[in-house]
Amino acid sequence: GEDVEQSLFLSVREGDSSVINCTYTDSSSTYLYWYKQEPGAGLQLLTYIFSNMDMKQDQRLTVLLNKKDKHLSLRIADTQTGDSAIYFCADGAGGYQKVTFGIGTKLQVIP
Amino acid sequence: EAGVTQSPTHLIKTRGQQVTLRCSPISGHTSVYWYQQALGLGLQFLLWYDEGEERNRGNFPPRFSGRQFPNYSSELNVNALELEDSALYLCASSDRDRVYEQYFGPGTRLTVT
């Protein structure tokens, strides 16, 4: 079955760049997503990338996709304390309606 | 514009009981998805409803069921609760033509004792 893996924890200093990495196994993935979950809140869709793209930039966020290695990354430039949250990588394969999530990476931003 | 709403926020049940969770999608969205977020397990896909019909379900036993109403709101029912059903249940919705953009509600925290 599909599997999405992420590291559990990342700590960065305010103002630095954060890079959160993810690997997935399903080669039929069509869309790959990044979601943000702040404490006590639901998931917020941050961005997504189609599998035929290598890179997508949206303000402070840059998504890189290496389809050959099945590797996805999220770079947050100029990381702020408000970026502290859990970031979920997700893989839209097996039909758009079924999304497989990683376990989430907790990002801690140190002032 | 209101986002996805869920009720209740928190729920405590005992083993063997039944529970119903509710979800209202974003206005204009016809698809509703249910996910379970258990501690240490990440998100697991439960069910997908669109236009009142169940379109797909994840690897969960039949005691997890649901339905979607004509106004596109949805219920998730869990029968014969077990301790491992304790989790955050998240509902998401999407537009029929943009199913790759799922917007999530705040979730319902279910504790089974």
XYZ file of C-alpha atoms in Angstrom:
224
model
C 0.000 0.000 0.000
C 0.914 3.626 -0.137
C 3.296 4.955 2.477
C 4.400 8.499 3.279
C 7.331 9.101 5.623
C 8.529 12.232 7.363
C 10.931 13.020 10.149
C 9.163 13.745 13.433
C 10.842 16.919 14.572
C 12.695 19.982 13.271
C 14.022 22.919 15.250
C 15.173 26.185 13.628
C 16.002 29.710 14.742
C 13.699 32.574 13.860
C 14.743 34.122 10.565
C 16.445 30.982 9.265
C 15.042 28.770 6.527
C 13.268 25.529 7.411
C 13.293 22.505 5.161
C 10.861 19.697 5.861
C 11.379 16.504 3.907
C 9.040 13.709 2.901
C 9.283 10.493 0.919
C 6.435 8.561 -0.607
C 6.172 5.173 -2.208
C 3.295 5.291 -4.670
C 4.597 5.983 -8.147
C 1.077 6.764 -9.357
C 0.821 9.834 -7.129
C -0.881 12.661 -8.934
C -0.862 15.418 -6.339
C 1.349 15.989 -3.341
C 0.291 18.282 -0.541
C 1.572 20.107 2.450
C -0.805 20.764 5.328
C -0.206 22.735 8.520
C -1.812 21.918 11.835
C -1.546 24.389 14.690
C -2.264 23.252 18.246
C -5.956 22.541 18.766
C -6.832 23.332 15.162
C -7.704 21.343 12.087
C -5.530 20.970 9.037
C -4.833 23.921 6.813
C -3.928 23.282 3.197
C -0.678 25.165 2.620
C 0.138 24.225 -0.912
C 0.109 21.374 -3.366
C 2.086 20.385 -6.410
C 1.141 18.321 -9.425
C 3.356 15.348 -10.099
C 4.453 16.772 -13.457
C 6.035 19.799 -11.767
C 9.485 20.060 -10.185
C 8.996 23.187 -8.153
C 6.285 25.494 -6.922
C 6.846 28.781 -5.130
C 4.244 30.649 -3.121
C 5.525 33.640 -1.138
C 7.768 32.218 1.613
C 7.008 28.628 0.654
C 8.939 26.599 -1.914
C 7.980 23.032 -2.746
C 10.471 20.802 -4.522
C 9.517 17.463 -6.028
C 11.985 14.816 -7.140
C 9.726 12.281 -8.756
C 12.546 9.880 -9.560
C 13.482 9.601 -5.880
C 9.867 10.079 -4.699
C 11.060 12.926 -2.491
C 9.108 16.045 -1.609
C 10.339 18.988 0.412
C 8.852 22.160 1.838
C 11.124 25.139 2.377
C 9.924 28.010 4.540
C 12.017 31.127 4.109
C 12.529 33.575 6.986
C 10.825 31.234 9.458
C 8.719 33.009 12.090
C 7.481 31.867 15.504
C 3.991 31.724 13.989
C 5.237 28.962 11.710
C 5.570 26.636 14.699
C 3.156 23.803 13.958
C 2.972 20.255 12.691
C 3.444 19.932 8.947
C 1.887 16.993 7.121
C 3.030 15.732 3.784
C 0.269 13.966 1.855
C 0.078 11.921 -1.283
C -2.951 12.002 -3.556
C -2.865 8.695 -5.319
C -5.364 5.964 -5.939
C -7.938 8.493 -6.971
C -8.022 12.093 -5.921
C -10.385 11.409 -3.096
C -8.002 9.176 -1.195
C -5.141 11.061 0.365
C -2.414 9.290 2.331
C -0.771 11.351 5.038
C 2.595 11.171 6.704
C 2.785 11.199 10.472
C 3.669 14.900 10.532
C 6.825 16.905 11.299
C 6.710 19.148 14.335
C 8.476 22.423 13.551
C 9.765 24.362 16.527
C 10.909 27.925 15.885
C 13.277 29.329 18.501
C 13.109 33.102 18.975
C -17.087 32.586 4.097
C -17.435 29.941 6.792
C -15.040 27.022 6.756
C -15.756 23.379 7.466
C -17.493 23.007 10.812
C -17.713 19.955 13.027
C -19.616 19.072 16.148
C -19.179 18.298 18.901
C -15.702 19.540 19.738
C -15.054 16.924 22.379
C -16.807 13.713 23.315
C -16.257 11.111 25.984
C -17.865 7.692 25.569
C -17.485 4.305 27.164
C -16.520 1.122 25.410
C -19.423 -0.516 23.567
C -21.402 2.682 23.108
C -22.255 4.340 19.803
C -21.311 7.832 18.665
C -22.370 10.215 15.886
C -20.121 13.001 14.667
C -21.329 15.789 12.409
C -19.742 17.850 9.670
C -20.881 20.795 7.557
C -18.822 21.438 4.448
C -17.863 24.756 2.955
C -20.786 26.228 1.072
C -20.720 24.980 -2.508
C -18.628 21.894 -1.750
C -20.308 18.600 -2.518
C -17.611 16.169 -1.372
C -17.005 15.328 2.268
C -14.158 13.217 3.590
C -13.630 11.720 7.036
C -10.225 11.002 8.538
C -9.063 9.528 11.820
C -5.991 10.995 13.489
C -4.930 8.614 16.210
C -1.953 9.389 18.400
C 1.281 8.379 16.710
C -0.446 7.095 13.596
C -0.915 10.202 11.487
C -4.043 10.634 9.451
C -5.975 7.663 8.161
C -8.608 8.001 5.440
C -12.016 6.734 6.558
C -14.765 7.651 4.104
C -15.584 9.824 1.114
C -19.085 11.025 0.275
C -20.155 12.913 -2.790
C -23.665 13.810 -3.893
C -25.140 11.747 -1.099
C -23.319 8.539 -1.935
C -20.364 6.754 -0.391
C -17.640 6.833 -3.057
C -14.759 5.199 -1.244
C -13.766 3.943 2.172
C -10.487 3.256 3.860
C -9.372 0.164 5.695
C -11.778 0.392 8.629
C -14.309 -2.131 9.933
C -18.023 -1.830 9.039
C -18.879 -0.403 12.446
C -17.566 2.857 10.999
C -20.272 4.201 8.737
C -21.816 7.441 7.725
C -24.085 9.281 5.415
C -24.391 12.530 3.516
C -27.546 14.589 3.496
C -29.118 16.532 0.614
C -27.532 19.735 1.947
C -24.127 17.952 1.736
C -23.577 17.850 5.467
C -22.437 14.512 6.762
C -22.497 12.246 9.781
C -19.954 9.687 10.868
C -21.287 6.882 13.039
C -19.144 4.531 15.055
C -20.816 1.546 16.714
C -19.520 -0.718 19.465
C -16.785 1.718 20.445
C -13.385 0.313 21.326
C -10.612 1.963 23.294
C -8.478 2.312 20.158
C -11.191 4.429 18.539
C -9.976 7.298 20.725
C -8.711 9.851 18.231
C -9.283 13.179 16.560
C -11.811 12.776 13.752
C -11.328 15.266 10.976
C -13.780 16.131 8.272
C -12.734 17.775 5.024
C -14.644 19.078 2.056
C -13.855 19.868 -1.524
C -15.461 21.196 -4.634
C -16.562 18.519 -7.097
C -14.190 19.882 -9.732
C -11.232 20.503 -7.414
C -11.091 17.342 -5.357
C -7.362 17.822 -4.845
C -8.026 20.809 -2.610
C -9.446 19.455 0.594
C -10.234 21.882 3.378
C -10.346 20.548 6.896
C -12.505 21.287 9.889
C -11.180 21.623 13.444
C -12.016 18.030 14.298
C -13.898 16.187 17.014
C -11.812 14.733 19.828
C -13.303 11.377 20.856
C -12.139 9.694 24.039
C -13.292 6.142 24.726
C -12.899 4.922 28.300
